[in-house]
Short mmCIF file of C-alpha atoms and ligand atoms in Angstrom, two decimals:
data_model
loop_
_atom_site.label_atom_id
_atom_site.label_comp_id
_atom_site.label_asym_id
_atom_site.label_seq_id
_atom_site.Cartn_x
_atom_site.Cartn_y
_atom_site.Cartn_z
CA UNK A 1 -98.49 68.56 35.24
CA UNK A 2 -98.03 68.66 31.88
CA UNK A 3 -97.85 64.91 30.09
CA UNK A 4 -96.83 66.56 26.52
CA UNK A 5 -93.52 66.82 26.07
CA UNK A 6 -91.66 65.30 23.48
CA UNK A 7 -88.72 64.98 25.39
CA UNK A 8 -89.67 64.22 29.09
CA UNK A 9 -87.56 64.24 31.95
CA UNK A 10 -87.96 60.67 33.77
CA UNK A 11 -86.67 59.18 36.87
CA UNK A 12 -87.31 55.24 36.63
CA UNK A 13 -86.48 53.27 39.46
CA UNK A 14 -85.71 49.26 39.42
CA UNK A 15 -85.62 46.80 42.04
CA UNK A 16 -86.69 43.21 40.32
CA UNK A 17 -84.21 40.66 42.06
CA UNK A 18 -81.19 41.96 43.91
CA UNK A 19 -80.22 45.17 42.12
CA UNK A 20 -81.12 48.53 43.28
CA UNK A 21 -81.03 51.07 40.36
CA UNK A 22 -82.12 54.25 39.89
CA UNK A 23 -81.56 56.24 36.51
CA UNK A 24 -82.59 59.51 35.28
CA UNK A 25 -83.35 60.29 31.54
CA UNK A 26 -83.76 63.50 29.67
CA UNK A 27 -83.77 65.06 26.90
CA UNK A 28 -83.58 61.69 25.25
CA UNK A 29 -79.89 61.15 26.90
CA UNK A 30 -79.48 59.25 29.90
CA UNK A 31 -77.96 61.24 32.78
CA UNK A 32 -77.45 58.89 35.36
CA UNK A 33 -77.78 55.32 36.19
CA UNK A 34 -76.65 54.18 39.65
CA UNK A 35 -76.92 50.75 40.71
CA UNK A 36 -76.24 48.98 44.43
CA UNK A 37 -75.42 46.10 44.02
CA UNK A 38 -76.24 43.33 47.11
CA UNK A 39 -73.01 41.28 47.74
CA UNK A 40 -75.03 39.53 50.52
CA UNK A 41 -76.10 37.13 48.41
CA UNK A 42 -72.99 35.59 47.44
CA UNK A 43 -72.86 33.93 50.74
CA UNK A 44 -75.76 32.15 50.10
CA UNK A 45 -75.09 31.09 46.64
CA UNK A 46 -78.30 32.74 45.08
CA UNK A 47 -80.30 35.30 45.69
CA UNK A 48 -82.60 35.12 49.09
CA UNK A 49 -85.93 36.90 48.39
CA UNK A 50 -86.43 38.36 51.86
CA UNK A 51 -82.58 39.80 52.39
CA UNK A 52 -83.49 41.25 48.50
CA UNK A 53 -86.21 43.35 49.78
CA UNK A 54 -84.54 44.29 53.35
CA UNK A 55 -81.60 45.72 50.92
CA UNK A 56 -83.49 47.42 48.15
CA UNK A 57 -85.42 49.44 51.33
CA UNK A 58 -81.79 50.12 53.04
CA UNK A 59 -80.39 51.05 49.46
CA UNK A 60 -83.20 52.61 47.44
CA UNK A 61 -82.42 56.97 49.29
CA UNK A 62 -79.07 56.64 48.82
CA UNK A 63 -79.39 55.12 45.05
CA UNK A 64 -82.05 57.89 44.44
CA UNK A 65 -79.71 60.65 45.92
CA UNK A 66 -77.12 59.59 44.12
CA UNK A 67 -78.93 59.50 40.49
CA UNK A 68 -80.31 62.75 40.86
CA UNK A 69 -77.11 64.42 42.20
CA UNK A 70 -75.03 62.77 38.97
CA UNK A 71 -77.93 64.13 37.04
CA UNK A 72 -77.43 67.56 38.02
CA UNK A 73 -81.49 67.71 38.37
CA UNK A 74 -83.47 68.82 41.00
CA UNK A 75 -86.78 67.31 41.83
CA UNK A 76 -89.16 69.59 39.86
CA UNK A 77 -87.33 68.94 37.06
CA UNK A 78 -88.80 66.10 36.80
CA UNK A 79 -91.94 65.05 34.46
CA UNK A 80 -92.81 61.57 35.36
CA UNK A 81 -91.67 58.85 37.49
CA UNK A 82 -91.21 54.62 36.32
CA UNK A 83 -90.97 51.44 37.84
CA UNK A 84 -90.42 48.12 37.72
CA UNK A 85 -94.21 46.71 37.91
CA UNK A 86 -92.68 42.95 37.32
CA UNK A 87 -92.09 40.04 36.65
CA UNK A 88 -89.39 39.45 39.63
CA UNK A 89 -89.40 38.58 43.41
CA UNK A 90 -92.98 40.16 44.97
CA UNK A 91 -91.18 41.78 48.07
CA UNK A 92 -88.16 43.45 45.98
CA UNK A 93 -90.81 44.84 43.31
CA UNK A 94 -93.22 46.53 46.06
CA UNK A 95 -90.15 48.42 47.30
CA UNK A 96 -89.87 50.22 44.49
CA UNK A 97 -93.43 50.23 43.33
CA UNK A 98 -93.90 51.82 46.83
CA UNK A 99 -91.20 54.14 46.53
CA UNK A 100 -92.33 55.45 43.03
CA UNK A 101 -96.08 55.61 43.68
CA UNK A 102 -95.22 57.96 46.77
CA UNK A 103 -93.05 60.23 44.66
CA UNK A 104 -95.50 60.49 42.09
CA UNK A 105 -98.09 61.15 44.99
CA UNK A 106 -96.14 63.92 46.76
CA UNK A 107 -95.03 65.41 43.60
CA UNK A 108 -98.53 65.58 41.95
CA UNK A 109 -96.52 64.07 38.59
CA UNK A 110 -97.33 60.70 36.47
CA UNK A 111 -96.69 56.90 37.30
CA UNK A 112 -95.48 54.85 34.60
CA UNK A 113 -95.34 50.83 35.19
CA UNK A 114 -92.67 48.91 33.01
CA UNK A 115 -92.69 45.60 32.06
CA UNK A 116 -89.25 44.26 33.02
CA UNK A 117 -88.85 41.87 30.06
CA UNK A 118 -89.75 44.35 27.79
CA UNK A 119 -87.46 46.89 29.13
CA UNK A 120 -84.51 44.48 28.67
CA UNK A 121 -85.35 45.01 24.87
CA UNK A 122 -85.80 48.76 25.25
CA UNK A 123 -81.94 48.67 26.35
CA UNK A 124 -81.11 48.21 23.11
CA UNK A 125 -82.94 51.94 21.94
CA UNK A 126 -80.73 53.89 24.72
CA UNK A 127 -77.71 53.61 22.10
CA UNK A 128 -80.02 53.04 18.81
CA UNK A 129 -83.33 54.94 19.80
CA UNK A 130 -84.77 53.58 15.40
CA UNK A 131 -83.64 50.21 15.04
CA UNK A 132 -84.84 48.45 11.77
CA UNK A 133 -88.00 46.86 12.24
CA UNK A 134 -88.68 43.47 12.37
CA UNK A 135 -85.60 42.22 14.15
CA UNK A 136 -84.81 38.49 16.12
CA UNK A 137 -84.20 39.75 19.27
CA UNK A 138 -82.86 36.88 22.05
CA UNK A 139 -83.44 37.65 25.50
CA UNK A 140 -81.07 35.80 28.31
CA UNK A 141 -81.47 36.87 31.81
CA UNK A 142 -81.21 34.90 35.24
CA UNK A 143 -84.97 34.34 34.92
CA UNK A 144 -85.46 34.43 31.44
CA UNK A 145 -84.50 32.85 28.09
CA UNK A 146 -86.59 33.45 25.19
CA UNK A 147 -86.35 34.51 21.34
CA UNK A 148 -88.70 37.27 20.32
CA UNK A 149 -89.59 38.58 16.89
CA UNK A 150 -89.66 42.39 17.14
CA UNK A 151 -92.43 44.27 14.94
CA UNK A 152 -92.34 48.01 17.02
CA UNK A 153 -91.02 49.03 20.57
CA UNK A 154 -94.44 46.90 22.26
CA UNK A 155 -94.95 44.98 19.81
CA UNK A 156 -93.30 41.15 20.17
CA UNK A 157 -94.56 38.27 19.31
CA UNK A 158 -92.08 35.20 21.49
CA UNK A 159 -91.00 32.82 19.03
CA UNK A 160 -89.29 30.11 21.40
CA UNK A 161 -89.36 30.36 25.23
CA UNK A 162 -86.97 27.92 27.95
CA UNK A 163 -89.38 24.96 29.02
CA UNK A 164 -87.46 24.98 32.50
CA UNK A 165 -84.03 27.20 33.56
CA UNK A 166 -83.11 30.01 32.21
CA UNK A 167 -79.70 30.30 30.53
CA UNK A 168 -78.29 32.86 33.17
CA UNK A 169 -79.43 30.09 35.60
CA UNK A 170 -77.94 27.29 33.63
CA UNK A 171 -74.62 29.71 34.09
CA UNK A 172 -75.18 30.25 38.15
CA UNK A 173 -76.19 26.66 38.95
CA UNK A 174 -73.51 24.82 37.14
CA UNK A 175 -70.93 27.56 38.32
CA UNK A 176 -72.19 26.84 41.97
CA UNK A 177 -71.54 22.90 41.21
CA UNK A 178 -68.02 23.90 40.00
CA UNK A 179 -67.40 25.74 43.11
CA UNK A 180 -67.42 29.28 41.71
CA UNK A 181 -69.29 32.13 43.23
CA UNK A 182 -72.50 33.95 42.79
CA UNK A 183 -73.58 34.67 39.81
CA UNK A 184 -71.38 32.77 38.34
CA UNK A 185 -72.03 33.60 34.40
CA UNK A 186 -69.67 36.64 34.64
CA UNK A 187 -66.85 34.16 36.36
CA UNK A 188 -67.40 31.50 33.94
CA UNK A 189 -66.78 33.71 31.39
CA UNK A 190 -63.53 34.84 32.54
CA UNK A 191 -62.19 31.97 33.22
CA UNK A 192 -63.44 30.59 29.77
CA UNK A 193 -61.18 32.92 28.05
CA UNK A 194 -58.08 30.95 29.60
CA UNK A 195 -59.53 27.10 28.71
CA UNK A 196 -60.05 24.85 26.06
CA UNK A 197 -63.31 24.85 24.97
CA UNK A 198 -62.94 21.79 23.26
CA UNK A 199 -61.75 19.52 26.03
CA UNK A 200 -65.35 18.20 27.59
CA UNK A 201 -68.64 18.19 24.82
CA UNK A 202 -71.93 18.07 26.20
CA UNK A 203 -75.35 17.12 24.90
CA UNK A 204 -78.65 18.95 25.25
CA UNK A 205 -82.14 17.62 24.68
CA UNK A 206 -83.98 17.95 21.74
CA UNK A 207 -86.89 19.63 22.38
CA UNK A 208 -89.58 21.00 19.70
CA UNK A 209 -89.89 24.13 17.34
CA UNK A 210 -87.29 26.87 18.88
CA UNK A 211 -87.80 26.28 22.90
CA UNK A 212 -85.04 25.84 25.16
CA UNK A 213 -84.14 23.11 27.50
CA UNK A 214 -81.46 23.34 30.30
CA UNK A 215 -82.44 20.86 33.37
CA UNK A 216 -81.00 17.70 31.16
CA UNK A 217 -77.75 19.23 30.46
CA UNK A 218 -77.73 20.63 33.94
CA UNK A 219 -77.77 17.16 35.35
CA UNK A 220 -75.31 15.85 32.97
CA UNK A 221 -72.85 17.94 34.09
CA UNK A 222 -73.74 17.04 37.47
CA UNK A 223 -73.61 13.43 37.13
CA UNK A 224 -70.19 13.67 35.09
CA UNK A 225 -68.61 15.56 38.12
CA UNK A 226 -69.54 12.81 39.85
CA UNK A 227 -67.42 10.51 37.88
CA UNK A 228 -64.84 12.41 37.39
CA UNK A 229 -64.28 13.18 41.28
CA UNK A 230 -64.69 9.73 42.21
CA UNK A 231 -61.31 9.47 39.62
CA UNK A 232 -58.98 12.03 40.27
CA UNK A 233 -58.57 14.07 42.88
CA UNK A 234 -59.33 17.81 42.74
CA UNK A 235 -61.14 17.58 39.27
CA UNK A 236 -62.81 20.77 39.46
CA UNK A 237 -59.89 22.77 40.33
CA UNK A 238 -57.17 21.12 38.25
CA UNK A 239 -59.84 21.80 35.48
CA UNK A 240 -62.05 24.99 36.13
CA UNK A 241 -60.45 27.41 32.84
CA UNK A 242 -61.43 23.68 30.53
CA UNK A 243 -64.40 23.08 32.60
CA UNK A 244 -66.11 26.90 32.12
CA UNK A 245 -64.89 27.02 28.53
CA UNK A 246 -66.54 23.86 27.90
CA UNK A 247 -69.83 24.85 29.28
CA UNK A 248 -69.83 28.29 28.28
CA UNK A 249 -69.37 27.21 24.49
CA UNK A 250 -72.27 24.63 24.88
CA UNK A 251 -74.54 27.03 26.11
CA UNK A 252 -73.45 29.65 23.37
CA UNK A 253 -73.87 27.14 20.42
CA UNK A 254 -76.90 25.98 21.81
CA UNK A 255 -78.59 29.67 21.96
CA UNK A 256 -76.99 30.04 18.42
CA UNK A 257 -78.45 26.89 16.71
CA UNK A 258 -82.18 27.46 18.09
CA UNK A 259 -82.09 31.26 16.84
CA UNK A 260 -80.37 30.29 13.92
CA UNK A 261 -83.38 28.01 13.04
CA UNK A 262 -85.77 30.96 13.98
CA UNK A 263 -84.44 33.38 11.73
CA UNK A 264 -84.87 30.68 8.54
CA UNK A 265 -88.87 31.11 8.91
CA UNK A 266 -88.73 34.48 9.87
CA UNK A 267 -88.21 37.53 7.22
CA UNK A 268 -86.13 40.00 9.52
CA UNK A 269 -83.66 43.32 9.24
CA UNK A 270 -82.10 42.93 12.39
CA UNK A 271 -80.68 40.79 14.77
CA UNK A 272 -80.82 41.31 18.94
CA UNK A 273 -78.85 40.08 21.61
CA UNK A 274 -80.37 41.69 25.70
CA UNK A 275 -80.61 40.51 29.24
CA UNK A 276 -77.78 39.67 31.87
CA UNK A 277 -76.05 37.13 29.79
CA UNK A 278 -76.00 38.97 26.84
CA UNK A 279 -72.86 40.85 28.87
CA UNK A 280 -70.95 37.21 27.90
CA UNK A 281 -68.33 37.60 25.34
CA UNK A 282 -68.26 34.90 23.52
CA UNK A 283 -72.23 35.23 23.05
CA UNK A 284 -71.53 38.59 21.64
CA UNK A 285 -68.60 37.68 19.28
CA UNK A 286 -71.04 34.56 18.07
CA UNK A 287 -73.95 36.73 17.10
CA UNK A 288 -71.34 39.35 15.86
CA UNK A 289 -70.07 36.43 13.13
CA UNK A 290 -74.08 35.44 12.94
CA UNK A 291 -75.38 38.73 11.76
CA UNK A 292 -72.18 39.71 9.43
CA UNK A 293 -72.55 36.31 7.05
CA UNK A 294 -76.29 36.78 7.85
CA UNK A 295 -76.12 40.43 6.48
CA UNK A 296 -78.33 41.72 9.38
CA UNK A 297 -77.70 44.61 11.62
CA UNK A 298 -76.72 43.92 15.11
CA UNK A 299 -77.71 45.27 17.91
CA UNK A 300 -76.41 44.70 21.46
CA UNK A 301 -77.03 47.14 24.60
CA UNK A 302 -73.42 48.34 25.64
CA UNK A 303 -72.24 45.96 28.98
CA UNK A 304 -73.45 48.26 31.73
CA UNK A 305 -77.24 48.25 29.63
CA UNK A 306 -77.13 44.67 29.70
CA UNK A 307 -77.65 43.23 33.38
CA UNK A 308 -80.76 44.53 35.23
CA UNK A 309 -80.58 48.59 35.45
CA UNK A 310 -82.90 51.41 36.00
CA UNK A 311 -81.35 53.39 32.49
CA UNK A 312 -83.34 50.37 30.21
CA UNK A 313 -86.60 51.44 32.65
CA UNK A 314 -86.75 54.72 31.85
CA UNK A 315 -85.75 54.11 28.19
CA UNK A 316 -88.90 51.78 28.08
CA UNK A 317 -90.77 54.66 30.20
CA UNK A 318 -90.02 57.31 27.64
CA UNK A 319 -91.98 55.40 25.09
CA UNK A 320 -94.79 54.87 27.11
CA UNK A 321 -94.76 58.76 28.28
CA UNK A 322 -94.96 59.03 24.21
CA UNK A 323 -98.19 57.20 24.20
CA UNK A 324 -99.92 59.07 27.72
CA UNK A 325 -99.99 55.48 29.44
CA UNK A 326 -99.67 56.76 33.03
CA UNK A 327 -100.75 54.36 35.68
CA UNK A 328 -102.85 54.43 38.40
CA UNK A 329 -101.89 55.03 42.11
CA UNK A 330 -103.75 52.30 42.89
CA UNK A 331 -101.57 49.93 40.52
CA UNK A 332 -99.80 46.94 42.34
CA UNK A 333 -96.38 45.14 41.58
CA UNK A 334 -96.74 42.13 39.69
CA UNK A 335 -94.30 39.37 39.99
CA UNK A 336 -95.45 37.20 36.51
CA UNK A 337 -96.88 38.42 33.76
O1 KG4 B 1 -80.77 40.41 33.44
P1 KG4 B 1 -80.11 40.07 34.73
O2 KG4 B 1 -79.17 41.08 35.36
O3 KG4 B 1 -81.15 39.71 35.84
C1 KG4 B 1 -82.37 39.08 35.56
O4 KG4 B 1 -83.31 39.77 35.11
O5 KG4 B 1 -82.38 37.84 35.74
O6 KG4 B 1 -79.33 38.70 34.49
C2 KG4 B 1 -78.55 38.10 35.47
C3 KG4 B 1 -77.93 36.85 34.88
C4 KG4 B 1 -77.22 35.99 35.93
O7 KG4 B 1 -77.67 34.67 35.76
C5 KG4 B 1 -75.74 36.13 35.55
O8 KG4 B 1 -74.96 35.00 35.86
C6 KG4 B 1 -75.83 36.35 34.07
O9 KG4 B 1 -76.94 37.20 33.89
N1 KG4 B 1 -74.62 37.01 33.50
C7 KG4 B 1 -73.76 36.40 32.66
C8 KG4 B 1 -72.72 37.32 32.41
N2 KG4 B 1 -73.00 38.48 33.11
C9 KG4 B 1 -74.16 38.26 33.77
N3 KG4 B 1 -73.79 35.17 32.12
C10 KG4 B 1 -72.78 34.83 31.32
N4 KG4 B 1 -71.74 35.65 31.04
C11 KG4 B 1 -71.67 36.90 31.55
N5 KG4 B 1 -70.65 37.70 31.25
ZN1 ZN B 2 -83.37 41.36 34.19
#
């Protein structure tokens, strides 16, 4: 093997929650990225850990098959192998920790082990591989909500984190109290675009420094459901385009107004939106206004970057291929960090 190249040819493979993904980089370009996607879950309103793991093991050939035929590679092409190492569901990660290790066996080539969270941020590098350092950087995901201060491509320091839900949970659990399916930020967001955002205001709780709190809010809005049912008949559905436009924008100006009071004791260049929910439009359009009176640059993965995918794994990969960090075969899954 020969760990020196500046431009390595990696397959990274990622199977955190309920996405299988394989994606193959090289030189520097990203070749392939092929996701399968579990519909199974939608019957169930969330994601069930143990039909996650069945699926990733029924998926993962195919998905690799698939990557490396839209590639045009073939397997000795191929300088290293990534993973997902974690955080995410224990039985989902070991599938593809299992899978990669035994390439990486059979193949005599290196392991690398990426950090999930951190590859969300590399997503942003596929399009814009020398951002300008220090940027804000606010990462949304299913699991995740937290604002991060970028100094280098490893190094963040988080500068407010969620104290309970994530915001791309805030999006699924109120959508599954309005009826709508799983996930439901991407449906919430549609119908959003046809409602008054304006027609229902919400409050959040105050919580300290620039943290996150969803649970209150959460219960608000199921407690005023409550009411309104018990009034007129059909709420929900005579109201779903009002109803998602009016959480959507709460949760948007909410995310705004905590980074917005980050950025005032924080010297920065840039400005970063990543993570599932970052795929949301009117998020995007918000920062968009946000870092033009701001004068910062903006950067925001393009939408198929943004929800989990095995291209922001081996983007993340390629810098740790940069640095020789190869892991051991003996190296486990994690699932928190
Ligand atoms: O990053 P991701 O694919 O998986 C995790 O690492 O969690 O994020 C998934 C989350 C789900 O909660 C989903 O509802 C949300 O991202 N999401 C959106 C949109 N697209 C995906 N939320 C709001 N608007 C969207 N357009
Ligand atoms: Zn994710």
């Amino acid at each position: 093997m020969h760990p020196n190249k500046q431009l390595p040819c990696i397959v990274a493979i990622e199977s955190s929650c309920d996405d299988t993904s394989v994606a193959v980089l090289k030189r520097g370009k990203i070749l392939a990225n092929v996701t399968a996607q579990q519909h199974i879950h939608k019957l169930y309103g969330g994601v069930v850990p143990e039909l996650a793991s069945r699926n990733h093991e029924k998926n993962i050939i195919n998905t690799f098959e698939g990557a490396m035929k839209q590639a045009k590679i073939t397997i000795d092409e191929v300088d290293a192998f990534a993973f997902t190492q974690g955080p995410g569901l224990l039985g989902a990660l070991l599938v593809g920790t299992s899978f990669t290790k035994s390439l990486a066996m059979a193949l005599n080539k290196p392991l690398i082990a990426v950090n999930h969270l951190q590859a969300h941020v590399a997503a942003l590098y596929i399009d814009n591989p020398k951002p300008s350092f220090p940027f804000m950087c606010l990462l949304v995901s299913g699991g995740h909500t937290q604002i991060l201060l970028v100094k280098d491509y490893f190094d963040f320091t988080v500068v407010g984190s969620t104290l309970d839900d994530a915001a791309g949970e805030a999006f699924d659990k109120i959508g599954k109290m309005l009826n709508l399916p799983y996930p439901a930020g991407p449906v919430i967001d549609k119908f959003a675009q046809l409602g008054n955002k304006n027609a229902f205001t919400f409050t959040t709780s105050k919580v300290p420094n620039f943290d996150f709190s969803f649970s209150g809010f959460k219960t608000q809005i199921l407690y005023f459901l409550k009411k309104e049912n018990a009034h007129t008949e059909d709420f929900i559905s005579k109201n779903i385009h009002d109803l998602c436009a009016s959480v959507q924008n709460h949760i948007v100006n909410y995310l705004l107004q905590q980074v917005i009071a980050a950025i005032k004791s924080h010297p920065i260049k840039g400005l970063a939106i990543v993570g599932g929910v970052s795929a949301n439009s009117e998020l995007r359009e918000a920062f968009k206004t946000l870092a033009t009176n701001k004068k910062l640059e903006l950067m925001i993965p393009a939408l198929e970057y943004c929800t989990d995918n095995a291209a922001m794994i081996a983007q993340a990969a390629f810098y740790k291929y940069q640095k020789l960090d190869f892991a051991d075969l003996s190296i486990t899954a994690q699932a928190r960090f």
